[in-house]
């Protein structure tokens, strides 16, 4: 009954307000943050609860093995 879209919802894509095949989700109560494994964009997105701020915390630099890249992340621990 009471739902809120926190990330995505703007069709599939690679912009900061879009996700592409998100799979993993972690809610960090201590930091009031939701982390999302954005698989097809090769990145981890973070959304701070109570804000409209979605940011990439790692990846988003294409698929690869460099320190700034991920290869289809599927989960977050």
PDB file of N, CA and C in Angstrom:
ATOM      1  N   UNK A   1       0.813  -1.185   0.000  1.00  0.00           N
ATOM      2  CA  UNK A   1       0.000   0.000   0.000  1.00  0.00           C
ATOM      3  C   UNK A   1       0.860   1.254   0.000  1.00  0.00           C
ATOM      4  N   UNK A   2       1.930   1.263   0.788  1.00  0.00           N
ATOM      5  CA  UNK A   2       2.804   2.434   0.884  1.00  0.00           C
ATOM      6  C   UNK A   2       4.173   2.081   0.323  1.00  0.00           C
ATOM      7  N   UNK A   3       4.363   2.302  -0.959  1.00  0.00           N
ATOM      8  CA  UNK A   3       5.641   1.983  -1.613  1.00  0.00           C
ATOM      9  C   UNK A   3       6.333   3.263  -2.059  1.00  0.00           C
ATOM     10  N   UNK A   4       7.638   3.182  -2.158  1.00  0.00           N
ATOM     11  CA  UNK A   4       8.451   4.323  -2.568  1.00  0.00           C
ATOM     12  C   UNK A   4       9.539   3.821  -3.502  1.00  0.00           C
ATOM     13  N   UNK A   5       9.645   4.403  -4.684  1.00  0.00           N
ATOM     14  CA  UNK A   5      10.729   4.066  -5.592  1.00  0.00           C
ATOM     15  C   UNK A   5      11.950   4.851  -5.146  1.00  0.00           C
ATOM     16  N   UNK A   6      13.032   4.150  -4.808  1.00  0.00           N
ATOM     17  CA  UNK A   6      14.212   4.838  -4.293  1.00  0.00           C
ATOM     18  C   UNK A   6      15.309   4.980  -5.325  1.00  0.00           C
ATOM     19  N   UNK A   7      15.284   4.141  -6.347  1.00  0.00           N
ATOM     20  CA  UNK A   7      16.300   4.210  -7.391  1.00  0.00           C
ATOM     21  C   UNK A   7      15.720   3.574  -8.642  1.00  0.00           C
ATOM     22  N   UNK A   8      16.145   4.064  -9.770  1.00  0.00           N
ATOM     23  CA  UNK A   8      15.596   3.547 -11.011  1.00  0.00           C
ATOM     24  C   UNK A   8      14.232   4.160 -11.263  1.00  0.00           C
ATOM     25  N   UNK A   9      13.368   3.446 -11.953  1.00  0.00           N
ATOM     26  CA  UNK A   9      12.035   3.949 -12.245  1.00  0.00           C
ATOM     27  C   UNK A   9      12.008   4.848 -13.461  1.00  0.00           C
ATOM     28  N   UNK A  10      13.150   5.077 -14.076  1.00  0.00           N
ATOM     29  CA  UNK A  10      13.250   5.943 -15.252  1.00  0.00           C
ATOM     30  C   UNK A  10      13.680   5.111 -16.462  1.00  0.00           C
ATOM     31  N   UNK A  11      13.118   3.925 -16.610  1.00  0.00           N
ATOM     32  CA  UNK A  11      13.492   2.968 -17.651  1.00  0.00           C
ATOM     33  C   UNK A  11      14.896   2.438 -17.423  1.00  0.00           C
ATOM     34  N   UNK A  12      15.233   1.419 -18.158  1.00  0.00           N
ATOM     35  CA  UNK A  12      16.554   0.794 -18.068  1.00  0.00           C
ATOM     36  C   UNK A  12      17.591   1.714 -18.701  1.00  0.00           C
ATOM     37  N   UNK A  13      18.749   1.874 -18.037  1.00  0.00           N
ATOM     38  CA  UNK A  13      19.792   2.729 -18.588  1.00  0.00           C
ATOM     39  C   UNK A  13      20.973   2.872 -17.668  1.00  0.00           C
ATOM     40  N   UNK A  14      21.874   3.773 -18.040  1.00  0.00           N
ATOM     41  CA  UNK A  14      23.127   3.942 -17.309  1.00  0.00           C
ATOM     42  C   UNK A  14      23.260   5.298 -16.625  1.00  0.00           C
ATOM     43  N   UNK A  15      22.239   6.141 -16.682  1.00  0.00           N
ATOM     44  CA  UNK A  15      22.297   7.429 -15.993  1.00  0.00           C
ATOM     45  C   UNK A  15      22.185   7.213 -14.487  1.00  0.00           C
ATOM     46  N   UNK A  16      22.480   8.242 -13.698  1.00  0.00           N
ATOM     47  CA  UNK A  16      22.470   8.084 -12.234  1.00  0.00           C
ATOM     48  C   UNK A  16      21.074   7.784 -11.690  1.00  0.00           C
ATOM     49  N   UNK A  17      20.027   8.126 -12.431  1.00  0.00           N
ATOM     50  CA  UNK A  17      18.669   7.835 -11.971  1.00  0.00           C
ATOM     51  C   UNK A  17      18.097   6.582 -12.639  1.00  0.00           C
ATOM     52  N   UNK A  18      18.972   5.756 -13.217  1.00  0.00           N
ATOM     53  CA  UNK A  18      18.542   4.540 -13.885  1.00  0.00           C
ATOM     54  C   UNK A  18      19.352   3.341 -13.404  1.00  0.00           C
ATOM     55  N   UNK A  19      18.747   2.173 -13.508  1.00  0.00           N
ATOM     56  CA  UNK A  19      19.416   0.920 -13.202  1.00  0.00           C
ATOM     57  C   UNK A  19      19.266   0.002 -14.413  1.00  0.00           C
ATOM     58  N   UNK A  20      20.130  -1.013 -14.496  1.00  0.00           N
ATOM     59  CA  UNK A  20      20.054  -1.978 -15.579  1.00  0.00           C
ATOM     60  C   UNK A  20      20.321  -3.364 -14.999  1.00  0.00           C
ATOM     61  N   UNK A  21      19.264  -4.123 -14.799  1.00  0.00           N
ATOM     62  CA  UNK A  21      19.308  -5.461 -14.213  1.00  0.00           C
ATOM     63  C   UNK A  21      19.874  -5.478 -12.785  1.00  0.00           C
ATOM     64  N   UNK A  22      19.303  -4.674 -11.893  1.00  0.00           N
ATOM     65  CA  UNK A  22      19.767  -4.710 -10.499  1.00  0.00           C
ATOM     66  C   UNK A  22      19.459  -6.071  -9.882  1.00  0.00           C
ATOM     67  N   UNK A  23      20.403  -6.604  -9.111  1.00  0.00           N
ATOM     68  CA  UNK A  23      20.193  -7.922  -8.505  1.00  0.00           C
ATOM     69  C   UNK A  23      20.370  -7.927  -7.004  1.00  0.00           C
ATOM     70  N   UNK A  24      21.466  -7.375  -6.494  1.00  0.00           N
ATOM     71  CA  UNK A  24      21.723  -7.421  -5.061  1.00  0.00           C
ATOM     72  C   UNK A  24      21.287  -6.134  -4.373  1.00  0.00           C
ATOM     73  N   UNK A  25      20.884  -6.259  -3.125  1.00  0.00           N
ATOM     74  CA  UNK A  25      20.425  -5.114  -2.353  1.00  0.00           C
ATOM     75  C   UNK A  25      20.896  -5.284  -0.916  1.00  0.00           C
ATOM     76  N   UNK A  26      21.404  -4.212  -0.331  1.00  0.00           N
ATOM     77  CA  UNK A  26      21.824  -4.224   1.065  1.00  0.00           C
ATOM     78  C   UNK A  26      21.315  -2.948   1.723  1.00  0.00           C
ATOM     79  N   UNK A  27      20.635  -3.089   2.842  1.00  0.00           N
ATOM     80  CA  UNK A  27      20.175  -1.934   3.604  1.00  0.00           C
ATOM     81  C   UNK A  27      21.103  -1.774   4.793  1.00  0.00           C
ATOM     82  N   UNK A  28      21.791  -0.644   4.847  1.00  0.00           N
ATOM     83  CA  UNK A  28      22.715  -0.329   5.931  1.00  0.00           C
ATOM     84  C   UNK A  28      22.004   0.614   6.893  1.00  0.00           C
ATOM     85  N   UNK A  29      21.412   0.046   7.944  1.00  0.00           N
ATOM     86  CA  UNK A  29      20.655   0.849   8.911  1.00  0.00           C
ATOM     87  C   UNK A  29      21.524   1.884   9.610  1.00  0.00           C
ATOM     88  N   UNK A  30      22.755   1.515   9.917  1.00  0.00           N
ATOM     89  CA  UNK A  30      23.652   2.411  10.652  1.00  0.00           C
ATOM     90  C   UNK A  30      23.919   3.696   9.876  1.00  0.00           C
ATOM     91  N   UNK A  31      24.183   3.582   8.572  1.00  0.00           N
ATOM     92  CA  UNK A  31      24.475   4.750   7.738  1.00  0.00           C
ATOM     93  C   UNK A  31      23.262   5.231   6.957  1.00  0.00           C
ATOM     94  N   UNK A  32      22.102   4.629   7.206  1.00  0.00           N
ATOM     95  CA  UNK A  32      20.851   4.971   6.518  1.00  0.00           C
ATOM     96  C   UNK A  32      21.050   5.029   4.999  1.00  0.00           C
ATOM     97  N   UNK A  33      21.613   3.941   4.462  1.00  0.00           N
ATOM     98  CA  UNK A  33      21.942   3.870   3.047  1.00  0.00           C
ATOM     99  C   UNK A  33      21.466   2.536   2.478  1.00  0.00           C
ATOM    100  N   UNK A  34      20.997   2.577   1.239  1.00  0.00           N
ATOM    101  CA  UNK A  34      20.651   1.366   0.501  1.00  0.00           C
ATOM    102  C   UNK A  34      21.681   1.214  -0.614  1.00  0.00           C
ATOM    103  N   UNK A  35      22.314   0.041  -0.698  1.00  0.00           N
ATOM    104  CA  UNK A  35      23.300  -0.245  -1.738  1.00  0.00           C
ATOM    105  C   UNK A  35      22.678  -1.217  -2.731  1.00  0.00           C
ATOM    106  N   UNK A  36      22.896  -0.975  -4.024  1.00  0.00           N
ATOM    107  CA  UNK A  36      22.283  -1.776  -5.078  1.00  0.00           C
ATOM    108  C   UNK A  36      23.358  -2.259  -6.040  1.00  0.00           C
ATOM    109  N   UNK A  37      23.405  -3.578  -6.279  1.00  0.00           N
ATOM    110  CA  UNK A  37      24.300  -4.133  -7.290  1.00  0.00           C
ATOM    111  C   UNK A  37      23.615  -3.949  -8.640  1.00  0.00           C
ATOM    112  N   UNK A  38      24.073  -2.986  -9.396  1.00  0.00           N
ATOM    113  CA  UNK A  38      23.523  -2.637 -10.708  1.00  0.00           C
ATOM    114  C   UNK A  38      24.291  -3.457 -11.757  1.00  0.00           C
ATOM    115  N   UNK A  39      23.868  -4.701 -11.922  1.00  0.00           N
ATOM    116  CA  UNK A  39      24.632  -5.725 -12.628  1.00  0.00           C
ATOM    117  C   UNK A  39      25.061  -5.344 -14.042  1.00  0.00           C
ATOM    118  N   UNK A  40      24.129  -4.984 -14.912  1.00  0.00           N
ATOM    119  CA  UNK A  40      24.479  -4.732 -16.315  1.00  0.00           C
ATOM    120  C   UNK A  40      25.223  -3.409 -16.510  1.00  0.00           C
ATOM    121  N   UNK A  41      25.198  -2.527 -15.510  1.00  0.00           N
ATOM    122  CA  UNK A  41      25.984  -1.290 -15.573  1.00  0.00           C
ATOM    123  C   UNK A  41      27.339  -1.452 -14.903  1.00  0.00           C
ATOM    124  N   UNK A  42      27.607  -2.632 -14.354  1.00  0.00           N
ATOM    125  CA  UNK A  42      28.913  -2.948 -13.744  1.00  0.00           C
ATOM    126  C   UNK A  42      29.277  -1.945 -12.647  1.00  0.00           C
ATOM    127  N   UNK A  43      28.332  -1.713 -11.728  1.00  0.00           N
ATOM    128  CA  UNK A  43      28.565  -0.723 -10.669  1.00  0.00           C
ATOM    129  C   UNK A  43      27.735  -1.048  -9.432  1.00  0.00           C
ATOM    130  N   UNK A  44      28.104  -0.409  -8.323  1.00  0.00           N
ATOM    131  CA  UNK A  44      27.325  -0.450  -7.091  1.00  0.00           C
ATOM    132  C   UNK A  44      26.824   0.966  -6.845  1.00  0.00           C
ATOM    133  N   UNK A  45      25.510   1.093  -6.733  1.00  0.00           N
ATOM    134  CA  UNK A  45      24.896   2.401  -6.492  1.00  0.00           C
ATOM    135  C   UNK A  45      24.525   2.511  -5.020  1.00  0.00           C
ATOM    136  N   UNK A  46      24.600   3.710  -4.476  1.00  0.00           N
ATOM    137  CA  UNK A  46      24.229   3.958  -3.080  1.00  0.00           C
ATOM    138  C   UNK A  46      23.168   5.052  -3.032  1.00  0.00           C
ATOM    139  N   UNK A  47      22.137   4.819  -2.249  1.00  0.00           N
ATOM    140  CA  UNK A  47      21.080   5.803  -2.052  1.00  0.00           C
ATOM    141  C   UNK A  47      20.939   6.078  -0.574  1.00  0.00           C
ATOM    142  N   UNK A  48      21.102   7.331  -0.190  1.00  0.00           N
ATOM    143  CA  UNK A  48      20.964   7.728   1.217  1.00  0.00           C
ATOM    144  C   UNK A  48      19.491   7.942   1.520  1.00  0.00           C
ATOM    145  N   UNK A  49      18.967   7.218   2.494  1.00  0.00           N
ATOM    146  CA  UNK A  49      17.554   7.282   2.862  1.00  0.00           C
ATOM    147  C   UNK A  49      17.172   8.714   3.231  1.00  0.00           C
ATOM    148  N   UNK A  50      16.044   9.153   2.691  1.00  0.00           N
ATOM    149  CA  UNK A  50      15.546  10.495   2.980  1.00  0.00           C
ATOM    150  C   UNK A  50      16.060  11.562   2.028  1.00  0.00           C
ATOM    151  N   UNK A  51      16.837  11.163   1.023  1.00  0.00           N
ATOM    152  CA  UNK A  51      17.353  12.121   0.045  1.00  0.00           C
ATOM    153  C   UNK A  51      17.026  11.628  -1.359  1.00  0.00           C
ATOM    154  N   UNK A  52      17.319  12.446  -2.340  1.00  0.00           N
ATOM    155  CA  UNK A  52      17.197  12.055  -3.748  1.00  0.00           C
ATOM    156  C   UNK A  52      18.567  11.759  -4.331  1.00  0.00           C
ATOM    157  N   UNK A  53      19.565  11.643  -3.474  1.00  0.00           N
ATOM    158  CA  UNK A  53      20.953  11.475  -3.896  1.00  0.00           C
ATOM    159  C   UNK A  53      21.295  10.015  -4.136  1.00  0.00           C
ATOM    160  N   UNK A  54      21.400   9.609  -5.405  1.00  0.00           N
ATOM    161  CA  UNK A  54      21.881   8.283  -5.776  1.00  0.00           C
ATOM    162  C   UNK A  54      23.251   8.483  -6.388  1.00  0.00           C
ATOM    163  N   UNK A  55      24.237   7.777  -5.865  1.00  0.00           N
ATOM    164  CA  UNK A  55      25.596   7.943  -6.398  1.00  0.00           C
ATOM    165  C   UNK A  55      26.249   6.585  -6.596  1.00  0.00           C
ATOM    166  N   UNK A  56      27.210   6.566  -7.476  1.00  0.00           N
ATOM    167  CA  UNK A  56      27.945   5.344  -7.730  1.00  0.00           C
ATOM    168  C   UNK A  56      29.120   5.302  -6.762  1.00  0.00           C
ATOM    169  N   UNK A  57      29.268   4.204  -6.033  1.00  0.00           N
ATOM    170  CA  UNK A  57      30.371   4.135  -5.080  1.00  0.00           C
ATOM    171  C   UNK A  57      31.542   3.321  -5.607  1.00  0.00           C
ATOM    172  N   UNK A  58      31.281   2.472  -6.600  1.00  0.00           N
ATOM    173  CA  UNK A  58      32.366   1.743  -7.259  1.00  0.00           C
ATOM    174  C   UNK A  58      31.853   1.274  -8.610  1.00  0.00           C
ATOM    175  N   UNK A  59      32.749   1.201  -9.572  1.00  0.00           N
ATOM    176  CA  UNK A  59      32.377   0.764 -10.908  1.00  0.00           C
ATOM    177  C   UNK A  59      31.804   1.911 -11.717  1.00  0.00           C
ATOM    178  N   UNK A  60      31.020   1.547 -12.736  1.00  0.00           N
ATOM    179  CA  UNK A  60      30.450   2.553 -13.623  1.00  0.00           C
ATOM    180  C   UNK A  60      31.426   2.994 -14.698  1.00  0.00           C
ATOM    181  N   UNK A  61      32.585   2.367 -14.731  1.00  0.00           N
ATOM    182  CA  UNK A  61      33.630   2.702 -15.702  1.00  0.00           C
ATOM    183  C   UNK A  61      33.764   1.569 -16.722  1.00  0.00           C
ATOM    184  N   UNK A  62      32.635   0.937 -17.023  1.00  0.00           N
ATOM    185  CA  UNK A  62      32.637  -0.182 -17.962  1.00  0.00           C
ATOM    186  C   UNK A  62      33.041  -1.485 -17.297  1.00  0.00           C
ATOM    187  N   UNK A  63      32.836  -2.565 -18.022  1.00  0.00           N
ATOM    188  CA  UNK A  63      33.185  -3.904 -17.546  1.00  0.00           C
ATOM    189  C   UNK A  63      34.694  -4.089 -17.612  1.00  0.00           C
ATOM    190  N   UNK A  64      35.299  -4.627 -16.542  1.00  0.00           N
ATOM    191  CA  UNK A  64      36.737  -4.844 -16.575  1.00  0.00           C
ATOM    192  C   UNK A  64      37.313  -5.307 -15.263  1.00  0.00           C
ATOM    193  N   UNK A  65      38.645  -5.280 -15.213  1.00  0.00           N
ATOM    194  CA  UNK A  65      39.376  -5.772 -14.034  1.00  0.00           C
ATOM    195  C   UNK A  65      40.178  -4.697 -13.320  1.00  0.00           C
ATOM    196  N   UNK A  66      40.121  -3.458 -13.802  1.00  0.00           N
ATOM    197  CA  UNK A  66      40.840  -2.376 -13.117  1.00  0.00           C
ATOM    198  C   UNK A  66      40.170  -2.083 -11.778  1.00  0.00           C
ATOM    199  N   UNK A  67      40.851  -1.332 -10.923  1.00  0.00           N
ATOM    200  CA  UNK A  67      40.311  -1.005  -9.599  1.00  0.00           C
ATOM    201  C   UNK A  67      39.025  -0.193  -9.677  1.00  0.00           C
ATOM    202  N   UNK A  68      38.790   0.499 -10.783  1.00  0.00           N
ATOM    203  CA  UNK A  68      37.591   1.321 -10.946  1.00  0.00           C
ATOM    204  C   UNK A  68      36.488   0.587 -11.699  1.00  0.00           C
ATOM    205  N   UNK A  69      36.674  -0.698 -11.955  1.00  0.00           N
ATOM    206  CA  UNK A  69      35.712  -1.447 -12.746  1.00  0.00           C
ATOM    207  C   UNK A  69      35.215  -2.697 -12.015  1.00  0.00           C
ATOM    208  N   UNK A  70      34.010  -3.115 -12.385  1.00  0.00           N
ATOM    209  CA  UNK A  70      33.448  -4.370 -11.914  1.00  0.00           C
ATOM    210  C   UNK A  70      33.001  -5.175 -13.139  1.00  0.00           C
ATOM    211  N   UNK A  71      32.741  -6.454 -12.917  1.00  0.00           N
ATOM    212  CA  UNK A  71      32.271  -7.316 -13.989  1.00  0.00           C
ATOM    213  C   UNK A  71      30.968  -7.992 -13.541  1.00  0.00           C
ATOM    214  N   UNK A  72      29.850  -7.355 -13.837  1.00  0.00           N
ATOM    215  CA  UNK A  72      28.521  -7.849 -13.510  1.00  0.00           C
ATOM    216  C   UNK A  72      28.333  -8.229 -12.038  1.00  0.00           C
ATOM    217  N   UNK A  73      28.454  -7.268 -11.116  1.00  0.00           N
ATOM    218  CA  UNK A  73      28.249  -7.591  -9.710  1.00  0.00           C
ATOM    219  C   UNK A  73      26.802  -8.050  -9.479  1.00  0.00           C
ATOM    220  N   UNK A  74      26.631  -9.065  -8.667  1.00  0.00           N
ATOM    221  CA  UNK A  74      25.291  -9.617  -8.429  1.00  0.00           C
ATOM    222  C   UNK A  74      24.835  -9.546  -6.983  1.00  0.00           C
ATOM    223  N   UNK A  75      25.742  -9.233  -6.071  1.00  0.00           N
ATOM    224  CA  UNK A  75      25.367  -9.226  -4.658  1.00  0.00           C
ATOM    225  C   UNK A  75      26.261  -8.273  -3.876  1.00  0.00           C
ATOM    226  N   UNK A  76      25.821  -7.948  -2.685  1.00  0.00           N
ATOM    227  CA  UNK A  76      26.579  -7.057  -1.795  1.00  0.00           C
ATOM    228  C   UNK A  76      26.550  -7.677  -0.402  1.00  0.00           C
ATOM    229  N   UNK A  77      27.707  -7.730   0.226  1.00  0.00           N
ATOM    230  CA  UNK A  77      27.785  -8.268   1.589  1.00  0.00           C
ATOM    231  C   UNK A  77      28.222  -7.196   2.548  1.00  0.00           C
TER     232      UNK A  77
END
